[in-house]
Amino acid sequence: MQQDLCNYCGMTTSNKKHRLFLLDGMALVYRAHFALVNSPIFTSGGINTSALYGFTNTLVDLIKKQEPTHLALVFDTQAPTVRHEEFPAYKAQRDEMPDDLRIAIPHVKRLCEAFNIPVLTLDGYEADDIIGTLAKKAEATGDFVTFMVTPDKDFAQLVDENTFIYKPGYRGAGPEIMGVAEVLEKWEIERPEQVIDILGLWGDASDNIPGIPKVGEKTAKKLMKEFGSVEVLLESADKLKGKLKENVENFADQARLSKKLATIILDVPIDIQLDDLAIAELDEEKVKSLFVEFEFNNIGQRLFGDDFKSGRGHAFGEKESEVAKHEEPSVQPLLFAKLKAAADVDHDYVVVCGEKARVGLVSDLLKQKSVALSVEGGADTRLSSLSFCWEAHTGYHVTMPSHPDQAKAILEEFRPFFEAGEIEKIGFHIKKSLTILAWNGVNVRGVCIDPMIAHTLVEPDQQHSLPFLSEAYLGYTMNASKSGKAVEESNGQLMMLDMDTEEEQEKTAAPLVEAVDVSLQLSAKLLSLLPTKGQDKVFYDIESPLVPVLVGMEKTGVALDTGALAEFSKSLETKIRSLEADVFEIAGAEINLNSPKQLGDVLFDKLKLVDKPKKTKTGQYKTGEDVLSTLAGEHEIARKILEYREASKLKNTYVDALPHSINPVTHRVHTTYLQLTTATGRLQSHGPNLQNIPVRSEQGREIRKAFVPGIPDAVILSADYSQVELRVMAELSGDEAMLEAFNLGLDIHTATSAKVFGIPLEEVTPEMRRIAKMVNFGIIYGITQFGLSQRLRIPRKEAGQLINDYKKQYHGVSNFMERVVRECRQNGYVETITGRRRYMRDINSSNNSVRSAAEREAINSPIQGTAADMIKIAMVNIDRRLRSEGFAAKMLMQVHDELVFEVPNSEVAAVTMLVKECMSTAIPMKVPIVVDAGTGANWLDAH
C-alpha cells in the first residue's frame, strides 16, 4: 500500500515536531545490489557501484521528499550476537556476502559521513535491535514520529501509533508505509506484537529460525486467531488434532526459542542520544567528490542542479596527470576532473542548403579517406537528414525535403560517396544508417567503423551510449539532449521537423552534427585501444565486415506461407481442445489449465501424485515444466499437460503471431540482428525472434514448413555445423582421443560411450549413446555431478563416476578445463581462438557458488565464443563471394549454428558447394569441420 508520507503523518501525528528516519543499512544495501544484479552498474574504471548507487538514490529521494529532522544509518557487525549464544545455528545457512557487495559497504559508510549522517553499530546486537531501541526511546519522548526504513518484515512487531515501517519504492513506485492498521490487516492479528508469535510458529528461513515443523504462514495465522500467543497455544495443545497436535507438543521448546530469536531487543546499551541524530548540513565538497569518484551524474544533478557534472575522475580539482597514476591509460577511459560543454569548444557546424552547396559537399566527401556519417529517417523508407564530419569540431548537415521523391533525388546526389569503396565510413550504431540507406536503394561500400562496437569489445561491462562515451573518453558533455524542440521521436527514430527558418534549421542540425563529430573523435580513441586488449582482429576481421551483411539479411527478409500457418493453427486448436478434454477426464473436473494454483490443487491435493510436492515461497504448489517432466514418466496427466502447454505456446507465440510480422510492402518478415548483446558474441534476433523457432519437437518443426522461398523457381537451402562445439573442444584441448574420433569420421557420442564404458564400438546401445551425448555436451557447459544426475535421472554417485570416467579417457579435455580456469584466475578473462575476450569478474570470488558458476562459464565461453566467431566469419565470406561471383542467392537467416538461404534452382549445386566451403574453412583447425546442407521447398524439408 503506497501512501503520501506527509499526508499519512498529518492524519495521525499532526502535533509532532520531529520526524526520525532509521535506515536498516544491510537490508537496504542488499536490496539495492540485487535489484540491479541482472544489469549491474560499473564505473569507467570497472567498479561495480550497483549497491552504492541504489542506496544513494534511496537516501537522496528520502532526504529531498520526506524532509527528515533526524536520521541515522544502522548496520550489523561481524561479532556474534546474543541470539548466536542462544542458538548457534542462527543465520548459519546464509550464503557468503558477494564480493561486490562487501566492497560497497565501506563506500556506503563514506557516503553517510559526507552527508553527516550518523552510522550506528554495536557488537553483540543486530541493526534491528538498535533501531527498535531508538524507536521506543523516541516514542517515549512524545515528540517524534519514527520511520523504520527497511524491507524486513520482522519490524512489523514494533509498529505503533507513532512508529511506522517505511519500505522504499521500487522501479519508480512510491514508498510503502505500514502503520498499525496495515500490519494488523497483513498479518491477520489483533496486536502488532503478535507478529513475534507468528514468526515463532512459522519460523524464518532467512534467519534460520526453525519454528514448528509443518506450520507455515497460513497455519500460524490461524493458530494466533484462536489462541492469541505461543504460550497459550502450548498450554492448550490438547485442543489440537492429528499431526499438528503432535508437532506442537514435540517442538514446544523450539517454538519458545524461535519466538525469543524473532523478538527485537528494545534495551540495547548504545551510547547515543536522539539529539545526536538531528539532521545536519551535508559536506558538499565531500559529497560531490564521491559523486565524481563513482560517476553519479544523474543523482548529482538531482541534488545540486543541472550544472553538476560528475566527470570521469576521482575528485574535483584533480589534474589529469594525477588521476592517470591510478589507472592504466592504455586500457582505461581517460579521466577528467572537469567536463567541457559545447560552449567551451569552438565548432563549425554548417547547414548545407541548395543544389550548388550539395555538389560542393559531395566533391569534398569524395576527397576524404575517412568520413563519419549519420542518416536519420523513419521506420519506413522516409529520409529526414544526412550529417557528415571528417575533421574534429566541424560538420555538415543536409535536411531532406518532406516529399519522398524530392528526398530520394537529393540522396542520389550523394550515392557516389556512399558507394565509394575506398572511403572508410564511421558511424555510431552505423547499422541503423546503413539500414535506412539500404531501404532507399543505396548499398554502402567501404570499411564500416562503429565506435560502439569497438567499445563493446574493449570494455564489455560498461554502458555504450554516445553521451557516456563522450564524457568518458573525450571529457565532453554533449548538448543534444537540450535541443528537444527541434526533433521529435517516432518509432524509435529521430525525425526532423519541417523548419521554416534558417535559424531553426541550424538549431535542429547542431545536435545531429555534434553526434557525428563526437563519433569521429571517439573512433580515433577507441580504435587505438583495440590492440591493447587484443581485439583488433575481432573488430576488423569479424564484427566490422559483418555489419553490412546483417543489413542485407534484414532487408531481404524471409517469406512465409500464411496458408500453411493457418492450417497448422487449426490443427493445433483441435489438439489443444482434445488434450484439455483428456486432462479434465483424468482430473475428474474442469479446471483452468493455465492456472498453476488450480492445476497444483488437482495434481497434489486431489490426485496426490507425490507424497511431498514442492511449493513456492507463497505456499503454492510448483507446476513448472521441470516438475511435470519428472512426473511424466509415470503419470499420463502430466504428459498431457506438457503436450497442452507446448501446443498452446506454439499456437500463441509463433503460428498465430508470425503473420502479423509480415511487412505489407515486401510481404516478408524482417527480423533485426543484434551483434554484441550476448557475452559469448552470438547473434540475437528480435522483432520477431526467428532463432527461437522450435526444432526439438515434431510439433515445433512443423512451423518451419511455413518458411518458403519468396521468389519463383527457387528452394530453401539450410547449412548447419555438425557438433561444432564438440569439435571446437577437441581443437582447443588437443585431446588425442577426441581428435582421432573426429578425424576417423566416427560418431563422437558412440566413440565416447565405447571409451567410457570400456566396450567395442559395435556394442554401444542407443541408451549408452544417449548417456554419452549428455556427458559430452554437459562437460562443455561445466556440468556438475548433481546436474548430470538430474538430467539422466540416476544417483549422484553414479553421475560422478561417469564424469570421472570421462575425464580419465579424455585427459586433454580435463587438462584444458583446469588450464582455462587457472589462466582465467590469473588474467581475469578467457579468449576464443580469434582472441575475443570474456571477462569473469567472479572467477576469484570468495563465495563458492558464485565462483563455481564463473568457472563453468570460463570453460564454456571459449568454446561457444569460437563457434560464434566461426559462423560470423563464414557469413562475411559467403556474402562477399555471392556478390563477387554474381549469384542471385540470398542469405536469409542465422539460427545459432545454421544458415538459411533462398537459392534459385539453377544455382543450387554451386551455392551449396560455396556455402559448405566457406563454413568449413572459416577458422582453420586440425579437427575436420563438417557442414550438413540440404534443400527443399521449405525450411523443414531443407533441414
PDB file of N, CA, C and O in Angstrom, residues 868-893:
ATOM      1  N   ALA A 868      30.674 -19.071 -32.273  1.00  0.00           N
ATOM      2  CA  ALA A 868      30.012 -17.842 -32.711  1.00  0.00           C
ATOM      3  C   ALA A 868      30.883 -17.084 -33.709  1.00  0.00           C
ATOM      4  O   ALA A 868      30.392 -16.577 -34.734  1.00  0.00           O
ATOM      5  N   ASP A 869      32.182 -16.997 -33.421  1.00  0.00           N
ATOM      6  CA  ASP A 869      33.104 -16.331 -34.348  1.00  0.00           C
ATOM      7  C   ASP A 869      33.134 -17.055 -35.695  1.00  0.00           C
ATOM      8  O   ASP A 869      33.176 -16.426 -36.756  1.00  0.00           O
ATOM      9  N   MET A 870      33.108 -18.376 -35.633  1.00  0.00           N
ATOM     10  CA  MET A 870      33.209 -19.180 -36.844  1.00  0.00           C
ATOM     11  C   MET A 870      32.070 -18.878 -37.804  1.00  0.00           C
ATOM     12  O   MET A 870      32.281 -18.643 -39.000  1.00  0.00           O
ATOM     13  N   ILE A 871      30.839 -18.844 -37.284  1.00  0.00           N
ATOM     14  CA  ILE A 871      29.710 -18.641 -38.198  1.00  0.00           C
ATOM     15  C   ILE A 871      29.645 -17.188 -38.662  1.00  0.00           C
ATOM     16  O   ILE A 871      29.222 -16.904 -39.784  1.00  0.00           O
ATOM     17  N   LYS A 872      30.123 -16.247 -37.827  1.00  0.00           N
ATOM     18  CA  LYS A 872      30.166 -14.853 -38.275  1.00  0.00           C
ATOM     19  C   LYS A 872      31.157 -14.674 -39.422  1.00  0.00           C
ATOM     20  O   LYS A 872      30.869 -13.997 -40.417  1.00  0.00           O
ATOM     21  N   ILE A 873      32.342 -15.287 -39.281  1.00  0.00           N
ATOM     22  CA  ILE A 873      33.340 -15.216 -40.355  1.00  0.00           C
ATOM     23  C   ILE A 873      32.796 -15.860 -41.621  1.00  0.00           C
ATOM     24  O   ILE A 873      32.968 -15.332 -42.731  1.00  0.00           O
ATOM     25  N   ALA A 874      32.130 -16.997 -41.448  1.00  0.00           N
ATOM     26  CA  ALA A 874      31.538 -17.681 -42.599  1.00  0.00           C
ATOM     27  C   ALA A 874      30.520 -16.787 -43.295  1.00  0.00           C
ATOM     28  O   ALA A 874      30.479 -16.722 -44.538  1.00  0.00           O
ATOM     29  N   MET A 875      29.696 -16.087 -42.527  1.00  0.00           N
ATOM     30  CA  MET A 875      28.685 -15.203 -43.110  1.00  0.00           C
ATOM     31  C   MET A 875      29.331 -14.100 -43.938  1.00  0.00           C
ATOM     32  O   MET A 875      28.863 -13.782 -45.041  1.00  0.00           O
ATOM     33  N   VAL A 876      30.402 -13.519 -43.422  1.00  0.00           N
ATOM     34  CA  VAL A 876      31.110 -12.458 -44.152  1.00  0.00           C
ATOM     35  C   VAL A 876      31.686 -13.002 -45.455  1.00  0.00           C
ATOM     36  O   VAL A 876      31.540 -12.393 -46.529  1.00  0.00           O
ATOM     37  N   ASN A 877      32.324 -14.162 -45.376  1.00  0.00           N
ATOM     38  CA  ASN A 877      32.945 -14.749 -46.573  1.00  0.00           C
ATOM     39  C   ASN A 877      31.907 -15.182 -47.602  1.00  0.00           C
ATOM     40  O   ASN A 877      32.102 -14.998 -48.813  1.00  0.00           O
ATOM     41  N   ILE A 878      30.819 -15.770 -47.140  1.00  0.00           N
ATOM     42  CA  ILE A 878      29.761 -16.202 -48.062  1.00  0.00           C
ATOM     43  C   ILE A 878      29.155 -14.996 -48.766  1.00  0.00           C
ATOM     44  O   ILE A 878      28.957 -15.001 -49.992  1.00  0.00           O
ATOM     45  N   ASP A 879      28.846 -13.953 -48.003  1.00  0.00           N
ATOM     46  CA  ASP A 879      28.242 -12.757 -48.605  1.00  0.00           C
ATOM     47  C   ASP A 879      29.170 -12.147 -49.650  1.00  0.00           C
ATOM     48  O   ASP A 879      28.724 -11.751 -50.743  1.00  0.00           O
ATOM     49  N   ARG A 880      30.462 -12.081 -49.338  1.00  0.00           N
ATOM     50  CA  ARG A 880      31.430 -11.491 -50.272  1.00  0.00           C
ATOM     51  C   ARG A 880      31.474 -12.298 -51.573  1.00  0.00           C
ATOM     52  O   ARG A 880      31.459 -11.718 -52.666  1.00  0.00           O
ATOM     53  N   ARG A 881      31.485 -13.618 -51.450  1.00  0.00           N
ATOM     54  CA  ARG A 881      31.577 -14.456 -52.659  1.00  0.00           C
ATOM     55  C   ARG A 881      30.277 -14.471 -53.451  1.00  0.00           C
ATOM     56  O   ARG A 881      30.296 -14.478 -54.690  1.00  0.00           O
ATOM     57  N   LEU A 882      29.146 -14.470 -52.762  1.00  0.00           N
ATOM     58  CA  LEU A 882      27.873 -14.445 -53.501  1.00  0.00           C
ATOM     59  C   LEU A 882      27.780 -13.194 -54.365  1.00  0.00           C
ATOM     60  O   LEU A 882      27.313 -13.235 -55.515  1.00  0.00           O
ATOM     61  N   ARG A 883      28.250 -12.068 -53.830  1.00  0.00           N
ATOM     62  CA  ARG A 883      28.192 -10.812 -54.595  1.00  0.00           C
ATOM     63  C   ARG A 883      29.247 -10.780 -55.686  1.00  0.00           C
ATOM     64  O   ARG A 883      28.969 -10.420 -56.825  1.00  0.00           O
ATOM     65  N   SER A 884      30.488 -11.160 -55.331  1.00  0.00           N
ATOM     66  CA  SER A 884      31.585 -11.048 -56.312  1.00  0.00           C
ATOM     67  C   SER A 884      31.432 -12.036 -57.460  1.00  0.00           C
ATOM     68  O   SER A 884      31.888 -11.764 -58.574  1.00  0.00           O
ATOM     69  N   GLU A 885      30.798 -13.186 -57.197  1.00  0.00           N
ATOM     70  CA  GLU A 885      30.639 -14.202 -58.250  1.00  0.00           C
ATOM     71  C   GLU A 885      29.285 -14.120 -58.941  1.00  0.00           C
ATOM     72  O   GLU A 885      28.934 -14.989 -59.742  1.00  0.00           O
ATOM     73  N   GLY A 886      28.511 -13.086 -58.600  1.00  0.00           N
ATOM     74  CA  GLY A 886      27.292 -12.806 -59.351  1.00  0.00           C
ATOM     75  C   GLY A 886      26.114 -13.722 -59.090  1.00  0.00           C
ATOM     76  O   GLY A 886      25.232 -13.858 -59.953  1.00  0.00           O
ATOM     77  N   PHE A 887      26.054 -14.348 -57.938  1.00  0.00           N
ATOM     78  CA  PHE A 887      24.916 -15.211 -57.633  1.00  0.00           C
ATOM     79  C   PHE A 887      23.690 -14.393 -57.232  1.00  0.00           C
ATOM     80  O   PHE A 887      23.807 -13.316 -56.620  1.00  0.00           O
ATOM     81  N   ALA A 888      22.519 -14.912 -57.547  1.00  0.00           N
ATOM     82  CA  ALA A 888      21.257 -14.277 -57.141  1.00  0.00           C
ATOM     83  C   ALA A 888      20.803 -14.784 -55.773  1.00  0.00           C
ATOM     84  O   ALA A 888      19.877 -14.213 -55.182  1.00  0.00           O
ATOM     85  N   ALA A 889      21.413 -15.841 -55.279  1.00  0.00           N
ATOM     86  CA  ALA A 889      21.037 -16.416 -53.977  1.00  0.00           C
ATOM     87  C   ALA A 889      21.217 -15.388 -52.870  1.00  0.00           C
ATOM     88  O   ALA A 889      22.106 -14.529 -52.927  1.00  0.00           O
ATOM     89  N   LYS A 890      20.353 -15.480 -51.853  1.00  0.00           N
ATOM     90  CA  LYS A 890      20.385 -14.543 -50.727  1.00  0.00           C
ATOM     91  C   LYS A 890      20.471 -15.303 -49.400  1.00  0.00           C
ATOM     92  O   LYS A 890      19.814 -16.332 -49.223  1.00  0.00           O
ATOM     93  N   MET A 891      21.262 -14.756 -48.483  1.00  0.00           N
ATOM     94  CA  MET A 891      21.297 -15.287 -47.127  1.00  0.00           C
ATOM     95  C   MET A 891      20.106 -14.676 -46.379  1.00  0.00           C
ATOM     96  O   MET A 891      19.943 -13.461 -46.333  1.00  0.00           O
ATOM     97  N   LEU A 892      19.280 -15.551 -45.766  1.00  0.00           N
ATOM     98  CA  LEU A 892      18.047 -15.082 -45.137  1.00  0.00           C
ATOM     99  C   LEU A 892      18.123 -15.006 -43.615  1.00  0.00           C
ATOM    100  O   LEU A 892      17.670 -14.043 -43.007  1.00  0.00           O
ATOM    101  N   MET A 893      18.669 -16.061 -42.998  1.00  0.00           N
ATOM    102  CA  MET A 893      18.619 -16.155 -41.542  1.00  0.00           C
ATOM    103  C   MET A 893      19.875 -16.816 -40.998  1.00  0.00           C
ATOM    104  O   MET A 893      20.493 -17.637 -41.673  1.00  0.00           O
TER     105      MET A 893
END
